[in-house]
PDB file of C-alpha atoms and ligand atoms in Angstrom:
ATOM      1  CA  MET B  23     -25.689 -72.598   9.356  1.00 83.00           C
ATOM      2  CA  ARG B  24     -24.943 -72.036  12.783  1.00 92.00           C
ATOM      3  CA  ASP B  25     -24.312 -68.337  14.589  1.00 92.00           C
ATOM      4  CA  GLU B  26     -20.658 -68.764  14.410  1.00 93.00           C
ATOM      5  CA  ASP B  27     -20.234 -69.873  11.270  1.00 96.00           C
ATOM      6  CA  ARG B  28     -22.536 -66.799   9.851  1.00 95.00           C
ATOM      7  CA  VAL B  29     -20.820 -64.260  11.755  1.00 97.00           C
ATOM      8  CA  ALA B  30     -17.482 -65.503  10.083  1.00 97.00           C
ATOM      9  CA  ALA B  31     -18.882 -66.308   6.682  1.00 97.00           C
ATOM     10  CA  ALA B  32     -20.122 -62.434   6.869  1.00 97.00           C
ATOM     11  CA  ARG B  33     -16.633 -60.954   8.043  1.00 98.00           C
ATOM     12  CA  ARG B  34     -15.039 -63.192   5.564  1.00 98.00           C
ATOM     13  CA  SER B  35     -17.227 -61.129   2.879  1.00 97.00           C
ATOM     14  CA  LEU B  36     -15.948 -58.075   3.863  1.00 97.00           C
ATOM     15  CA  LEU B  37     -12.447 -58.534   4.618  1.00 97.00           C
ATOM     16  CA  GLU B  38     -12.661 -59.696   0.996  1.00 97.00           C
ATOM     17  CA  LEU B  39     -14.175 -56.621  -0.237  1.00 97.00           C
ATOM     18  CA  LEU B  40     -11.913 -54.496   2.016  1.00 96.00           C
ATOM     19  CA  SER B  41      -8.565 -56.534   0.304  1.00 97.00           C
ATOM     20  CA  GLU B  42      -9.407 -55.589  -3.283  1.00 94.00           C
ATOM     21  CA  ASP B  43      -7.527 -52.404  -4.402  1.00 93.00           C
ATOM     22  CA  GLY B  44      -9.477 -49.068  -4.885  1.00 91.00           C
ATOM     23  CA  HIS B  45     -11.312 -47.195  -3.355  1.00 96.00           C
ATOM     24  CA  LEU B  46     -15.137 -47.291  -2.131  1.00 96.00           C
ATOM     25  CA  LEU B  47     -17.643 -44.302  -1.764  1.00 98.00           C
ATOM     26  CA  PRO B  48     -20.581 -44.015  -0.221  1.00 97.00           C
ATOM     27  CA  GLY B  49     -23.656 -42.958  -1.111  1.00 97.00           C
ATOM     28  CA  SER B  50     -25.259 -43.325  -4.659  1.00 97.00           C
ATOM     29  CA  VAL B  51     -26.226 -41.998  -8.130  1.00 97.00           C
ATOM     30  CA  ILE B  52     -29.421 -41.239  -9.406  1.00 97.00           C
ATOM     31  CA  ASP B  53     -30.018 -39.659 -12.899  1.00 96.00           C
ATOM     32  CA  ARG B  54     -32.471 -36.288 -12.664  1.00 93.00           C
ATOM     33  CA  MET B  55     -34.110 -34.219 -14.994  1.00 93.00           C
ATOM     34  CA  MET B  56     -33.633 -30.269 -13.853  1.00 89.00           C
ATOM     35  CA  ARG B  57     -34.801 -26.703 -14.303  1.00 90.00           C
ATOM     36  CA  CYS B  58     -32.770 -24.032 -14.586  1.00 90.00           C
ATOM     37  CA  GLY B  59     -34.720 -21.382 -12.895  1.00 89.00           C
ATOM     38  CA  LYS B  60     -34.161 -18.666 -15.942  1.00 92.00           C
ATOM     39  CA  PRO B  61     -36.980 -17.506 -16.638  1.00 90.00           C
ATOM     40  CA  ASN B  62     -37.205 -17.624 -20.469  1.00 90.00           C
ATOM     41  CA  CYS B  63     -35.675 -21.077 -20.847  1.00 93.00           C
ATOM     42  CA  ARG B  64     -37.907 -24.023 -22.895  1.00 91.00           C
ATOM     43  CA  CYS B  65     -37.803 -25.638 -19.425  1.00 92.00           C
ATOM     44  CA  THR B  66     -39.901 -23.391 -17.403  1.00 90.00           C
ATOM     45  CA  GLY B  67     -44.129 -24.274 -17.214  1.00 84.00           C
ATOM     46  CA  ASP B  68     -45.202 -27.510 -16.287  1.00 81.00           C
ATOM     47  CA  GLU B  69     -45.087 -28.743 -20.246  1.00 82.00           C
ATOM     48  CA  GLY B  70     -41.372 -27.434 -20.337  1.00 83.00           C
ATOM     49  CA  ALA B  71     -38.545 -29.645 -21.581  1.00 91.00           C
ATOM     50  CA  LEU B  72     -36.595 -30.767 -18.796  1.00 94.00           C
ATOM     51  CA  HIS B  73     -32.924 -30.232 -18.747  1.00 93.00           C
ATOM     52  CA  GLY B  74     -30.087 -33.585 -17.859  1.00 92.00           C
ATOM     53  CA  PRO B  75     -30.814 -36.302 -17.323  1.00 92.00           C
ATOM     54  CA  TYR B  76     -27.691 -35.169 -14.896  1.00 95.00           C
ATOM     55  CA  HIS B  77     -26.422 -37.939 -12.815  1.00 97.00           C
ATOM     56  CA  GLN B  78     -26.819 -36.566  -9.418  1.00 97.00           C
ATOM     57  CA  TRP B  79     -24.768 -38.476  -6.495  1.00 98.00           C
ATOM     58  CA  GLY B  80     -25.571 -38.241  -3.015  1.00 98.00           C
ATOM     59  CA  TYR B  81     -24.295 -39.280   0.292  1.00 98.00           C
ATOM     60  CA  SER B  82     -24.353 -38.651   4.299  1.00 96.00           C
ATOM     61  CA  ARG B  83     -21.121 -37.102   5.886  1.00 96.00           C
ATOM     62  CA  GLY B  84     -21.318 -36.273   9.779  1.00 95.00           C
ATOM     63  CA  GLY B  85     -24.968 -36.029   9.591  1.00 96.00           C
ATOM     64  CA  SER B  86     -25.602 -33.946   6.306  1.00 98.00           C
ATOM     65  CA  ARG B  87     -26.640 -34.795   3.280  1.00 97.00           C
ATOM     66  CA  HIS B  88     -24.388 -33.709   0.238  1.00 98.00           C
ATOM     67  CA  THR B  89     -25.426 -33.801  -3.550  1.00 96.00           C
ATOM     68  CA  ARG B  90     -22.562 -33.054  -6.740  1.00 97.00           C
ATOM     69  CA  ARG B  91     -23.597 -33.397  -9.787  1.00 95.00           C
ATOM     70  CA  LEU B  92     -21.137 -35.531 -11.614  1.00 97.00           C
ATOM     71  CA  SER B  93     -19.892 -35.506 -15.290  1.00 95.00           C
ATOM     72  CA  ASP B  94     -20.109 -38.999 -17.774  1.00 95.00           C
ATOM     73  CA  ALA B  95     -16.661 -38.835 -17.290  1.00 97.00           C
ATOM     74  CA  GLN B  96     -17.122 -38.476 -13.573  1.00 97.00           C
ATOM     75  CA  LEU B  97     -19.649 -41.288 -13.307  1.00 97.00           C
ATOM     76  CA  GLU B  98     -17.754 -43.699 -15.207  1.00 97.00           C
ATOM     77  CA  ARG B  99     -14.830 -43.144 -13.497  1.00 97.00           C
ATOM     78  CA  TYR B 100     -16.588 -43.045 -10.076  1.00 97.00           C
ATOM     79  CA  GLY B 101     -19.647 -44.834 -10.800  1.00 97.00           C
ATOM     80  CA  PRO B 102     -17.544 -48.538 -10.004  1.00 96.00           C
ATOM     81  CA  GLU B 103     -16.432 -47.132  -6.503  1.00 97.00           C
ATOM     82  CA  ILE B 104     -19.597 -45.478  -5.418  1.00 98.00           C
ATOM     83  CA  GLU B 105     -21.296 -49.562  -6.348  1.00 97.00           C
ATOM     84  CA  ARG B 106     -18.413 -51.201  -3.920  1.00 97.00           C
ATOM     85  CA  GLY B 107     -19.359 -48.763  -1.456  1.00 97.00           C
ATOM     86  CA  ARG B 108     -23.051 -50.144  -1.721  1.00 97.00           C
ATOM     87  CA  ARG B 109     -21.602 -53.540  -0.890  1.00 97.00           C
ATOM     88  CA  LEU B 110     -19.376 -52.087   1.404  1.00 97.00           C
ATOM     89  CA  SER B 111     -22.566 -51.428   3.551  1.00 96.00           C
ATOM     90  CA  GLU B 112     -24.644 -54.111   2.388  1.00 97.00           C
ATOM     91  CA  LEU B 113     -21.922 -56.762   3.883  1.00 98.00           C
ATOM     92  CA  LEU B 114     -21.149 -54.482   7.215  1.00 97.00           C
ATOM     93  CA  ALA B 115     -25.238 -54.970   7.468  1.00 98.00           C
ATOM     94  CA  ALA B 116     -25.147 -58.341   7.080  1.00 97.00           C
ATOM     95  CA  LEU B 117     -22.104 -58.658   9.556  1.00 98.00           C
ATOM     96  CA  GLU B 118     -24.170 -56.843  12.386  1.00 98.00           C
ATOM     97  CA  ASP B 119     -27.243 -58.582  11.906  1.00 97.00           C
ATOM     98  CA  ALA B 120     -25.445 -62.038  11.996  1.00 97.00           C
ATOM     99  CA  GLU B 121     -23.657 -61.002  14.876  1.00 97.00           C
ATOM    100  CA  LEU B 122     -26.880 -59.906  16.735  1.00 96.00           C
ATOM    101  CA  THR B 123     -28.303 -63.358  15.570  1.00 95.00           C
ATOM    102  CA  TRP B 124     -25.366 -64.598  17.538  1.00 95.00           C
ATOM    103  CA  VAL B 125     -25.835 -62.666  20.394  1.00 95.00           C
ATOM    104  CA  GLU B 126     -29.353 -62.578  21.282  1.00 95.00           C
ATOM    105  CA  ARG B 127     -29.237 -66.188  21.208  1.00 94.00           C
ATOM    106  CA  ALA B 128     -26.646 -67.127  23.143  1.00 93.00           C
ATOM    107  CA  GLU B 129     -28.090 -64.927  26.014  1.00 96.00           C
ATOM    108  CA  GLY B 130     -31.802 -65.450  25.643  1.00 95.00           C
ATOM    109  CA  TRP B 131     -33.279 -62.422  23.956  1.00 96.00           C
ATOM    110  CA  GLY B 132     -35.106 -61.215  21.322  1.00 75.00           C
ATOM    111  CA  ALA B 133     -38.151 -62.680  19.903  1.00 64.00           C
TER     112      ALA B 133
HETATM  113 ZN1  LIG X 220     -34.125 -24.462 -18.494  1.00 67.26          ZN
END
């Protein structure tokens, strides 16, 4: 594929995603087992039965890292939007890569 075509295709994919209804949330969700910190809880000690799993959403904002615990209902509500946010990042990275390939070749830079 020509560099210009690759840029155009990446731009189209991005526009397609942005033209869909619905939110796009950054970050990712992991399921974690936790200790609560109460001294006599079943979760204390190496053999302790940890609490969870909890859904933990992590994202960066303005250079700081944030985490939020999501209930099952919140995960159901926001999970698809976080997934779409992940696609946004992928498509943006693909567009940047295509643009850099284009300019590097155009200018004779690059490896
Ligand atoms: Zn506990």
